Coordinates of C-alpha atoms and ligand atoms in Angstrom, one line a residue:
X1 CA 12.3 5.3 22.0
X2 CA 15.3 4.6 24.5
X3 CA 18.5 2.7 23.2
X4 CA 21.5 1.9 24.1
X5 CA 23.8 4.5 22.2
X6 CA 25.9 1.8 21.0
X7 CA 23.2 0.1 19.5
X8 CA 22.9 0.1 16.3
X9 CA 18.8 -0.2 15.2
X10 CA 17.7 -2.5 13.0
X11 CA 14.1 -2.9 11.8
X12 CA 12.4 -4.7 9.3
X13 CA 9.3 -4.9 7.1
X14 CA 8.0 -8.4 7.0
X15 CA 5.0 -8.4 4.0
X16 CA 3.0 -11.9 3.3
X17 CA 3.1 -11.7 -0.7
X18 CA 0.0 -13.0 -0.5
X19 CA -1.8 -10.0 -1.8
X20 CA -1.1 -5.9 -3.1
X21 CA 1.0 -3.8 -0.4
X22 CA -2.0 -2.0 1.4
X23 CA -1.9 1.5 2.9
X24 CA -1.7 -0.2 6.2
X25 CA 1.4 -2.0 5.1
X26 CA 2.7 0.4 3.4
X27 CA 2.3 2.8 6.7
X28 CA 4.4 0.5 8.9
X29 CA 6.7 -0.1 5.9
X30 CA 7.4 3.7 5.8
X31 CA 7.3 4.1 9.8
X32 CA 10.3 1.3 9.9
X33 CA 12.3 3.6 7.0
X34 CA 11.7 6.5 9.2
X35 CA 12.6 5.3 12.6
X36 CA 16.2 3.1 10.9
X37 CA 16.9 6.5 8.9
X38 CA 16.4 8.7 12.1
X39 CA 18.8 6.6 13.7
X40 CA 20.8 6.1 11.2
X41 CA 19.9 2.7 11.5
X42 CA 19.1 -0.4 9.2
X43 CA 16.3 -1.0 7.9
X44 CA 15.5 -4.9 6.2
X45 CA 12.9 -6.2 3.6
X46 CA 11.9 -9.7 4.5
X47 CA 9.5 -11.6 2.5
X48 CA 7.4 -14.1 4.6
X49 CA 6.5 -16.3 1.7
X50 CA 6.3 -19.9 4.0
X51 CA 2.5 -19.9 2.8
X52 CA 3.4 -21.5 -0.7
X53 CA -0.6 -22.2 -1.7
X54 CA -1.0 -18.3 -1.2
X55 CA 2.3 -16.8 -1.9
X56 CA 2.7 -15.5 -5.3
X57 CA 6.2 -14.0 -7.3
X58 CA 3.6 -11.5 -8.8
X59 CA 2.8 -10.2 -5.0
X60 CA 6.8 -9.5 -4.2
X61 CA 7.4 -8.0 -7.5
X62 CA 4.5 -5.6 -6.8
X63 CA 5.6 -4.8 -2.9
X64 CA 8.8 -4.2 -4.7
X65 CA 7.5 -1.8 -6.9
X66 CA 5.0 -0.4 -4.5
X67 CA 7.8 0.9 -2.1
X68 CA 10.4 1.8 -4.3
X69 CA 7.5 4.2 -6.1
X70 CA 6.9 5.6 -2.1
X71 CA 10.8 5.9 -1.8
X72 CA 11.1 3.5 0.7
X73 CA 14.8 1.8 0.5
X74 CA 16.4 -0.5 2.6
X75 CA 19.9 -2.0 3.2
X76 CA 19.3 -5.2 3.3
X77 CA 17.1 -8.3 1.7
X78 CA 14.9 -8.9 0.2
X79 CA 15.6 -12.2 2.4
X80 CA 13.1 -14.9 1.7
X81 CA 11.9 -17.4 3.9
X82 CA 11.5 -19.5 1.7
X83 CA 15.1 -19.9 1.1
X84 CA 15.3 -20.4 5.5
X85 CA 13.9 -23.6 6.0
X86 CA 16.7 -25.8 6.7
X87 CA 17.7 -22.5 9.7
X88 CA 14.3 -23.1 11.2
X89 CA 14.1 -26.3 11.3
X90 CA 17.3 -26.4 13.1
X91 CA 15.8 -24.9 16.0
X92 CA 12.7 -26.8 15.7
X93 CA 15.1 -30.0 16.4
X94 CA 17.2 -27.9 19.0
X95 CA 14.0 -27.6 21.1
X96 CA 12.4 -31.1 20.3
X97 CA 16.0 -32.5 21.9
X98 CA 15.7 -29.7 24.8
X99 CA 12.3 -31.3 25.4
X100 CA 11.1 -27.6 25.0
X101 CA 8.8 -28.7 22.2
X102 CA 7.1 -32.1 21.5
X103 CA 5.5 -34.1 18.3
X104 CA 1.8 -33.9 18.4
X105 CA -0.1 -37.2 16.1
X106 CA -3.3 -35.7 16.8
X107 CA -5.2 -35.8 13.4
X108 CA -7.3 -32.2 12.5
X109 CA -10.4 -34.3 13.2
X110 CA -9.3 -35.6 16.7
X111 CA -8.9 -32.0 17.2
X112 CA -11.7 -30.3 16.3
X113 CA -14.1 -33.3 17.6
X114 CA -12.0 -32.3 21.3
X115 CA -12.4 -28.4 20.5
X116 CA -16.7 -28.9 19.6
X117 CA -16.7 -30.9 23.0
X118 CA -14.7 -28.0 24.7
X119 CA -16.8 -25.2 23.6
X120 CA -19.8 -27.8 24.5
X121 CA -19.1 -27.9 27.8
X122 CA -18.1 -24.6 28.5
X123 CA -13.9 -24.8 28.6
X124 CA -11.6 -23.0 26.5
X125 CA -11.3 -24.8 23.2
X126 CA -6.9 -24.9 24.1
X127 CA -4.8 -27.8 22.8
X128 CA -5.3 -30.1 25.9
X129 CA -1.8 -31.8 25.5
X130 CA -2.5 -35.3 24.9
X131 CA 0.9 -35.8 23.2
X132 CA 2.9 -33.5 25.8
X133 CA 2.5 -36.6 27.8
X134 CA 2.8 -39.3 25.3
X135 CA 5.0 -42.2 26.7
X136 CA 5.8 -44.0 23.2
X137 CA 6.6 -42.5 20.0
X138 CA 3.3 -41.9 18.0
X139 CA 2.2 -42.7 14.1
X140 CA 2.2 -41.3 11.3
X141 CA 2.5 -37.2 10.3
X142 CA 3.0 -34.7 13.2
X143 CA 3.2 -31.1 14.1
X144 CA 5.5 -29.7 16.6
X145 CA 4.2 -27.8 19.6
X146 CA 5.7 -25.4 21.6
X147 CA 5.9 -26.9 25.2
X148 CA 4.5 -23.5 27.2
X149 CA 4.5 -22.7 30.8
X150 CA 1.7 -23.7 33.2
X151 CA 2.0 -20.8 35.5
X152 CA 3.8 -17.6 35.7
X153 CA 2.7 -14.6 33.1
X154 CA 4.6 -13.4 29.8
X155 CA 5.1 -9.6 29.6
X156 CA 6.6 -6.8 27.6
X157 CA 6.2 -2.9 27.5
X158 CA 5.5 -1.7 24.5
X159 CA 6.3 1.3 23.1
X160 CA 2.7 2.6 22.5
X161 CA 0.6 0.8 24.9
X162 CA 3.0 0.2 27.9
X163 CA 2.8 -2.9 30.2
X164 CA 1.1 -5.4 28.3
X165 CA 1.0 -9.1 30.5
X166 CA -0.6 -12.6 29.9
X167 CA -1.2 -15.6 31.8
X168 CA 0.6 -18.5 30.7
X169 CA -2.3 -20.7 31.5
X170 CA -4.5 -18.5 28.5
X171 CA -1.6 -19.7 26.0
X172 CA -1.8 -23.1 24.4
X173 CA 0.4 -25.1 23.1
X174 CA 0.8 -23.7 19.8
X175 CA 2.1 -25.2 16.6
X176 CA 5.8 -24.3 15.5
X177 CA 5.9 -26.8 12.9
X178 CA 3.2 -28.2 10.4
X179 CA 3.0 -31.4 9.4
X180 CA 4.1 -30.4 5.7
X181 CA 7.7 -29.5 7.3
X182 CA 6.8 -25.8 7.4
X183 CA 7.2 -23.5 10.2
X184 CA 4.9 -21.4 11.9
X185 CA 4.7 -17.6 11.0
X186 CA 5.4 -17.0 14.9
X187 CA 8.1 -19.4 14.4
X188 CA 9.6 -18.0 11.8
X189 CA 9.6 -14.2 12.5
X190 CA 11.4 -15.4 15.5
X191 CA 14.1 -17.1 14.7
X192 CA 14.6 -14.2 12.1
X193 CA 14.0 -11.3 14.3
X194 CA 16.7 -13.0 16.6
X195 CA 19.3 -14.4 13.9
X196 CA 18.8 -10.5 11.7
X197 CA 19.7 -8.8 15.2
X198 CA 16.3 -7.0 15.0
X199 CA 16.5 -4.5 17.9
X200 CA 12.9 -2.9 17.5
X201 CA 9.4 -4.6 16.1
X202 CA 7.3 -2.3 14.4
X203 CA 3.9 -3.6 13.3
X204 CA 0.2 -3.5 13.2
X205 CA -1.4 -4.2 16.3
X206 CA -3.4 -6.5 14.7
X207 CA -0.3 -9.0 15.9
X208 CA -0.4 -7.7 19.1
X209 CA -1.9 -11.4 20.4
X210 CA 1.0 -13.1 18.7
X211 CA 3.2 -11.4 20.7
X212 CA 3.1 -13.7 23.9
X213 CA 3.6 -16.5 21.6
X214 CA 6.6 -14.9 19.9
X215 CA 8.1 -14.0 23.6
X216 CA 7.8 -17.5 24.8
X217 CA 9.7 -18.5 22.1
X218 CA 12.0 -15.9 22.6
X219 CA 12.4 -17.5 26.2
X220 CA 12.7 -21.3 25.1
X221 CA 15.8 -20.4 22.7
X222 CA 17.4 -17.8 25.6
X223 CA 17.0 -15.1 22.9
X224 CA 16.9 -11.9 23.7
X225 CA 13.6 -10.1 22.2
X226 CA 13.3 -7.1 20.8
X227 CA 11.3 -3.6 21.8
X228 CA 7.9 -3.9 20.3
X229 CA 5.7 -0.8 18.9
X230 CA 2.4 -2.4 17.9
X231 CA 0.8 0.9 15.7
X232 CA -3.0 1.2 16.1
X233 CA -4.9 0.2 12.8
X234 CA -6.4 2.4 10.0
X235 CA -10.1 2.8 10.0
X236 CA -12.5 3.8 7.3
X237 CA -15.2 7.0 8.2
X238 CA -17.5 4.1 9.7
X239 CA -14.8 3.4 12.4
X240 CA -14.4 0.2 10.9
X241 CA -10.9 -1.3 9.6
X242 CA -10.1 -0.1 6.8
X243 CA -10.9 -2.4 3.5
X244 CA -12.0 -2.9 0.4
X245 CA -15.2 -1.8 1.1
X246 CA -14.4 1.8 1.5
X247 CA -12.7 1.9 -1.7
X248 CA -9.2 1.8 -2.9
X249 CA -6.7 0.2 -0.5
X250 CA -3.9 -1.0 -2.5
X251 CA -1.2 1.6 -2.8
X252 CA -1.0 0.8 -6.8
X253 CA -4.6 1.9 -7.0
X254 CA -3.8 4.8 -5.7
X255 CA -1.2 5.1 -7.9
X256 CA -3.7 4.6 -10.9
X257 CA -6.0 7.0 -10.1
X258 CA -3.1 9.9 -10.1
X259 CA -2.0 10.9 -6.5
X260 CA 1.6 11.4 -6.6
X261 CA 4.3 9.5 -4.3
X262 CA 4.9 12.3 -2.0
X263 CA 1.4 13.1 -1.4
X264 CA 0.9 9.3 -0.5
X265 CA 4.1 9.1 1.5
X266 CA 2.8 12.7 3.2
X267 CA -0.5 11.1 3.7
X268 CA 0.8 7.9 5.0
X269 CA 2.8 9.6 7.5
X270 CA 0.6 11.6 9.1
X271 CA -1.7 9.2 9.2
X272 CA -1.6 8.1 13.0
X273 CA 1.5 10.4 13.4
X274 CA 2.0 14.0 14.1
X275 CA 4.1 17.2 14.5
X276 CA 2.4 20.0 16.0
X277 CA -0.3 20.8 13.4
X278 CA 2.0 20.8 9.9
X279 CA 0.4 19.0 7.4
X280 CA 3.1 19.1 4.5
X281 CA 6.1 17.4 5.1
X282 CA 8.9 16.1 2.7
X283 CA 10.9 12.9 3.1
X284 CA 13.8 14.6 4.5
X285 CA 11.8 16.2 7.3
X286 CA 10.0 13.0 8.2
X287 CA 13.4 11.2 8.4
X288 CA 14.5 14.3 11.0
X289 CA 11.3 14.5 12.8
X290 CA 9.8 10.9 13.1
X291 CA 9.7 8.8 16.2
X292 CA 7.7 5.8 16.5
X293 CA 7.4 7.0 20.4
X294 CA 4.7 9.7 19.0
X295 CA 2.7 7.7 16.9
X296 CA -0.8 8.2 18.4
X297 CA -2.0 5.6 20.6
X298 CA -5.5 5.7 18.9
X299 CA -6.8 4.5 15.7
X300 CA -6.5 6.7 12.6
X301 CA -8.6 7.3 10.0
X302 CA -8.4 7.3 6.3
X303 CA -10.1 10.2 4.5
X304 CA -9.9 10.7 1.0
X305 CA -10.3 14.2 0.9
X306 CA -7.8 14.7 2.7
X307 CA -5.4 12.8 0.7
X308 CA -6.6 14.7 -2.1
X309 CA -6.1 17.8 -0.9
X310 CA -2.4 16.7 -0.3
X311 CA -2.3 15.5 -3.8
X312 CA -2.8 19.0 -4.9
X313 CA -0.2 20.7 -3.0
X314 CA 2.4 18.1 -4.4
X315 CA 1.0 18.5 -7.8
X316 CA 1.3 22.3 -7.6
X317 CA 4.9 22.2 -6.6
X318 CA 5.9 20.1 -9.6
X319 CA 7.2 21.9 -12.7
X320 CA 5.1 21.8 -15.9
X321 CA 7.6 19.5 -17.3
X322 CA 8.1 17.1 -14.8
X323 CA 4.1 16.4 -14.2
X324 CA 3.8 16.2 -18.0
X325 CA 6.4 13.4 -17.9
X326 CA 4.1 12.0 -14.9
X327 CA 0.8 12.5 -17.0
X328 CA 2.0 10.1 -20.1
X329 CA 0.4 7.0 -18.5
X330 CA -2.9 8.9 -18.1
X331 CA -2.9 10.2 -21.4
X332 CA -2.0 6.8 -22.9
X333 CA -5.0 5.5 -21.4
X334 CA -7.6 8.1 -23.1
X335 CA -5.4 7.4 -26.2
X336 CA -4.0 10.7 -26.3
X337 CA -0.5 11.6 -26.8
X338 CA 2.1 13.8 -24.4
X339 CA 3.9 15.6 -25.9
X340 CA 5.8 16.7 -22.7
X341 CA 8.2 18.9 -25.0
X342 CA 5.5 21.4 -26.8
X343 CA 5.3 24.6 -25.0
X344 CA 2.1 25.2 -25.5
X345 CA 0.9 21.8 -24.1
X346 CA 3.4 22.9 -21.2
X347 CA 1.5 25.7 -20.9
X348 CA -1.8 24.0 -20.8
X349 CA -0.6 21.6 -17.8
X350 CA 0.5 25.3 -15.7
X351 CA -2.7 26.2 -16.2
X352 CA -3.9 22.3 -15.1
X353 CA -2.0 22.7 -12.0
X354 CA -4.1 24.7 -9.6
X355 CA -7.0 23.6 -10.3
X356 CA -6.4 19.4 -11.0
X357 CA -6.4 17.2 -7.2
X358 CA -5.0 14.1 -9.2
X359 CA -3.3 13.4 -12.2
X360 CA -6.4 11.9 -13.6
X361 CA -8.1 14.8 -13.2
X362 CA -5.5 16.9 -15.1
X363 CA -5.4 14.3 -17.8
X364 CA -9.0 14.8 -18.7
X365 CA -8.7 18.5 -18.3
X366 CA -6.1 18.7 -20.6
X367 CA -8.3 16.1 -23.6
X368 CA -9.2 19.2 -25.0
X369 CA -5.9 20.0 -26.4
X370 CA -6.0 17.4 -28.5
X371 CA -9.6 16.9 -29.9
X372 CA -12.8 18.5 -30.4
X373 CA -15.3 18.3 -27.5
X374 CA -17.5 15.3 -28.5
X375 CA -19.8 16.1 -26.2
X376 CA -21.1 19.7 -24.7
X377 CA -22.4 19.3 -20.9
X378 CA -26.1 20.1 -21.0
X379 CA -27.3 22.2 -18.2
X380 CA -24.1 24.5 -19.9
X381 CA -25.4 24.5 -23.1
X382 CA -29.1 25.1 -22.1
X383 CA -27.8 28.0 -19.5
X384 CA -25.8 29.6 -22.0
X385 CA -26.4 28.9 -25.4
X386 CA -29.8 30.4 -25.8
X387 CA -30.3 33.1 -28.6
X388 CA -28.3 35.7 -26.5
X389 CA -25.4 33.3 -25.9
X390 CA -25.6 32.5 -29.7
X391 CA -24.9 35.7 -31.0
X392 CA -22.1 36.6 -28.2
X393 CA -20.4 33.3 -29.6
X394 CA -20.9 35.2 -33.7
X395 CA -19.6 38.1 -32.7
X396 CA -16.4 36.6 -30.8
X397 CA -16.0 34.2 -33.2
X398 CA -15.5 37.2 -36.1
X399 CA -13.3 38.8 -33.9
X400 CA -11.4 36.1 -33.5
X401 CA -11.1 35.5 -37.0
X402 CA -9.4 38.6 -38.0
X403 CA -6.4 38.0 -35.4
X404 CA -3.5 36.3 -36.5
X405 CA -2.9 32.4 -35.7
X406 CA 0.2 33.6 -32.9
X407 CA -2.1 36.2 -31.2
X408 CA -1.1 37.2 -27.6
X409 CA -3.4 36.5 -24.5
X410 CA -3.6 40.4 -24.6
X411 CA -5.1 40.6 -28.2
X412 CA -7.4 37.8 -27.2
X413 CA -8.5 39.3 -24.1
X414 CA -9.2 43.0 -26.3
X415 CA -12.0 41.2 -28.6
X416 CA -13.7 40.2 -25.2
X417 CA -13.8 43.4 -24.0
X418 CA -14.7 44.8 -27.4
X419 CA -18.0 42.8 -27.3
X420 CA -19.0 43.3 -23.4
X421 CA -18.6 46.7 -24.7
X422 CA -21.1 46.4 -27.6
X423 CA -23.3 44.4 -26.1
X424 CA -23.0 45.4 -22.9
X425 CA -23.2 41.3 -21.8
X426 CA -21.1 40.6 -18.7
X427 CA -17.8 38.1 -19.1
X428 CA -19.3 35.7 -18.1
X429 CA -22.2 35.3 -20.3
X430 CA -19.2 35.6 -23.3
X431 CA -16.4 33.4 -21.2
X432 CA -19.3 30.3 -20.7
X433 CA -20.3 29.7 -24.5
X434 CA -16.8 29.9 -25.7
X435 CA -15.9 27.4 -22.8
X436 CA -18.5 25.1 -24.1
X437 CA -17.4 25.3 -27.9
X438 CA -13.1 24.6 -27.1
X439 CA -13.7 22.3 -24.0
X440 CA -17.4 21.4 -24.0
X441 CA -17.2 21.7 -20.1
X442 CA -18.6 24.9 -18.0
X443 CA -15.0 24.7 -16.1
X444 CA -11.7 24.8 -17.1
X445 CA -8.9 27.2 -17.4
X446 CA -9.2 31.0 -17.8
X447 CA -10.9 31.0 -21.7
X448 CA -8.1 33.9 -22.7
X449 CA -5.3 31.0 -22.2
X450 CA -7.0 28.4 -23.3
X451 CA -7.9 30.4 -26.7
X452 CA -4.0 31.2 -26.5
X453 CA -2.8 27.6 -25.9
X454 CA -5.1 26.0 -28.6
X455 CA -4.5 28.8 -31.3
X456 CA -6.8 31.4 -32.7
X457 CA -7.8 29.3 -35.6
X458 CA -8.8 26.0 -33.7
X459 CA -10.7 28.4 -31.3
X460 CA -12.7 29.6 -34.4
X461 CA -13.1 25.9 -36.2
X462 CA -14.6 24.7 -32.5
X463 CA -17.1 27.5 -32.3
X464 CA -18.4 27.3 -35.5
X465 CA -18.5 23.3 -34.8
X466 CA -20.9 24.2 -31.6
X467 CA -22.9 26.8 -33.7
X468 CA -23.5 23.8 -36.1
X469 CA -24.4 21.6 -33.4
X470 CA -26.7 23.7 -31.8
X471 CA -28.3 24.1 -35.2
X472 CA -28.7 20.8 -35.6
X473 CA -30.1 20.2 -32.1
X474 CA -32.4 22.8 -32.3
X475 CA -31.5 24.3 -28.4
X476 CA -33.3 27.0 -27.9
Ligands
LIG1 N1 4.1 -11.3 7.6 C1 3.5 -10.6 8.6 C2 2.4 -9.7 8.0 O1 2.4 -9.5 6.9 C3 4.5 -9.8 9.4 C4 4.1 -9.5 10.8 C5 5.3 -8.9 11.6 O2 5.7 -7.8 11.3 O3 5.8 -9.6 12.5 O4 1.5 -9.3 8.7

């Protein structure tokens, strides 16, 4: 994007707390950071909260939380519109007395009887300015409208889709002002934009038709606007945008079902933006590299796999202590504890690590630490359980037994290889029903660590616990 060098660049994220922060949101949240911190710039949380039937204090505390969890900081705010009013309205008079703006009586019925009758007869359903020309004052409550231009056209070049232009006859005359007192949203993100010194707007491009609007406000207060970059929406697989039909949207789901900041932030990024074909980037690189300018022109889309596959890298890079300090609230939730100082449950999250795509995942991977299997998966037990699998699981078991409880992965491994001798049974058929009895699942970590993490003894109680079980079962 081209600047003046003096120019300092100031941006701003502008959420509605009218709901969760969204990926979307949380996209042009993080583009924003990027571009101020780039250019070393500022970068301002404003909270549009005009909308007072669906604003909510729970919504801003959880935007709050959302992007200080991403790592998304700014310098200054949040600044509440809510606390603005009195600024707006200021204007709203300055352009009432400018004649620039007028007092509509119309009542909602009047109108929509007028827009049916529009539609009916084939016109555009537009305010058709009945109190632009009104002579004496009217009655009762009134909005204010925005007094627009007949002719001419209203243009701006933005930074991802160029020359964008509209005729002034396609643009009403909007509302500023309701008849509660309260500003427009177009009103409003004006006069802020202007009063903040915003230098660049970037946003969905589901705003891209409010645009016009904004600029001819711009024009009746002789402010200057801003450069806008209106970045193409998220779709789901389907094409469609993205909701809450394809799943998770909130970033605090995400959250809750284990991905990790930096693969979210990662994600985020590169969703609808790119550097050559690197995938894995860190904060620090996206500050160096980003630039709105690149953001594709088309719309991205979300893919889950992909995000998952991100999570992983992040979660390998972590040390064992770190993602067992990150595990507690996943462990809480399955009632188990976390004991992020034992070494041997250290041990058992490096082993987690390659193989767990979210920190869900690792939680229930690592249940078996900590109790029994309650269950044994089925098509395992019928696969490798049968009389042959039975007697592997003896004979291990013995061997087992005459170790001592702080036997080394090495002595472990030697009974296995003692018994494939013997029986002359591949690992596998040995590794599978000893996987069953500790974990009760046919995957998990190699079965020489995880007989070292949970101790020779427990190993031993947990297989005679499956013998007994498969007794009892009769499994054949
Ligand atoms: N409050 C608006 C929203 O959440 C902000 C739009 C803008 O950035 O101008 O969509």
């Amino acid at each position: 994007m081209t600047h003046h060098k003096e120019e300092i660049i100031r941006v701003r994220f502008a959420p509605s707390p009218t709901g969760h922060l969204h990926i979307g949101g949380a996209r042009t949240a993080l583009y924003n950071f990027l571009y101020a911190r780039h250019a070393g710039g500022q970068f301002i949380l404003r909270i549009e909260d005009t909308d007072v039937e669906r604003s909510e204090q729970r919504f801003v505390d959880a935007i709050i939380h959302d992007l200080q969890w991403l790592g998304i900081s700014w310098d200054e705010g949040p600044v509440f519109q809510s606390d603005r009013l009195d600024i707006y309205r200021e204007y709203v008079e300055k352009l009432l007395e400018q004649g620039r703006a007028y007092r509509c009586y119309c009542t909602p019925e009047e109108l929509e009887r007028k827009r049916k009758k529009a539609v009916a007869e084939g016109k555009r359903p537009g305010y058709d300015g009945t109190c632009r020309n009104r002579k004496l004052p009217g009655e009762g409550p009134f909005t204010v409208r925005l007094k627009t231009p007949d002719t001419g056209s209203v243009s701006f070049t933005d930074v991802l889709r160029g020359e964008v232009v509209w005729q002034c006859q396609e643009i009403e005359d909007f509302i500023i002002m309701r008849s509660n007192g309260i500003p427009t949203y177009n009103f409003t993100a004006v006069i802020d934009d202007a009063l903040m010194g915003i230098t660049h707007v970037i946003r969905g491009d589901d705003h891209i038709a409010n645009t016009p609007r904004q600029l001819l406000i711009y024009r009746a207060l002789q402010f200057e606007p801003p450069v806008f970059a209106h970045i193409p929406l998220i779709v789901g697989p389907d094409r469609a945008p993205l909701s809450k039909r394809h799943g998770a949207v909130a970033v605090s789901a995400f959250r809750e079902m284990g991905f990790l900041a930096e693969a979210m932030v990662n994600y985020i990024a590169r969703l609808g933006w790119g550097y050559g074909d690197q995938e894995i980037f860190s904060m620090e690189e996206l500050i160096e590299l980003f630039d709105v300018k690149d953001v594709n022109r088309s719309p991205a889309t979300f893919d889950i796999e992909k995000l998952r596959w991100m999570n992983s890298h992040y979660i390998q890079q972590k040390r064992p202590g770190e993602l067992a300090g990150l595990l507690k609230p996943f462990m809480d939730k399955r009632g188990l504890p976390c004991p992020s100082g034992d070494s041997k449950f250290l041990m058992l999250v490096r082993e987690l690590q390659p193989r767990a795509k979210t920190l869900d995942e690792m939680a229930e991977g690592a249940a078996f630490f900590f109790r029994a299997p309650e269950f044994y998966d089925d098509r395992g037990l019928r696969k490798f359980c049968g009389k042959e699998g039975r007697q592997y699981l003896r004979m291990i078991r013995n061997e087992l037994a005459q170790l001592s409880s702080s036997a080394s992965r090495d002595e472990i491994q030697k009974v296995f290889e003692k018994v494939m001798e013997t029986t002359g049974a591949k690992m596998i058929k040995l590794a599978q029903p000893v996987r069953l009895a500790l974990t009760g699942k046919t995957v998990s970590p190699g079965i020489f660590e995880i007989i070292e993490i949970l101790g020779v003894e427990e190993a031993v109680k947990r297989i005679d616990l499956l013998l007994q079980y498969i007794k009892e079962n009769e499994i054949s």
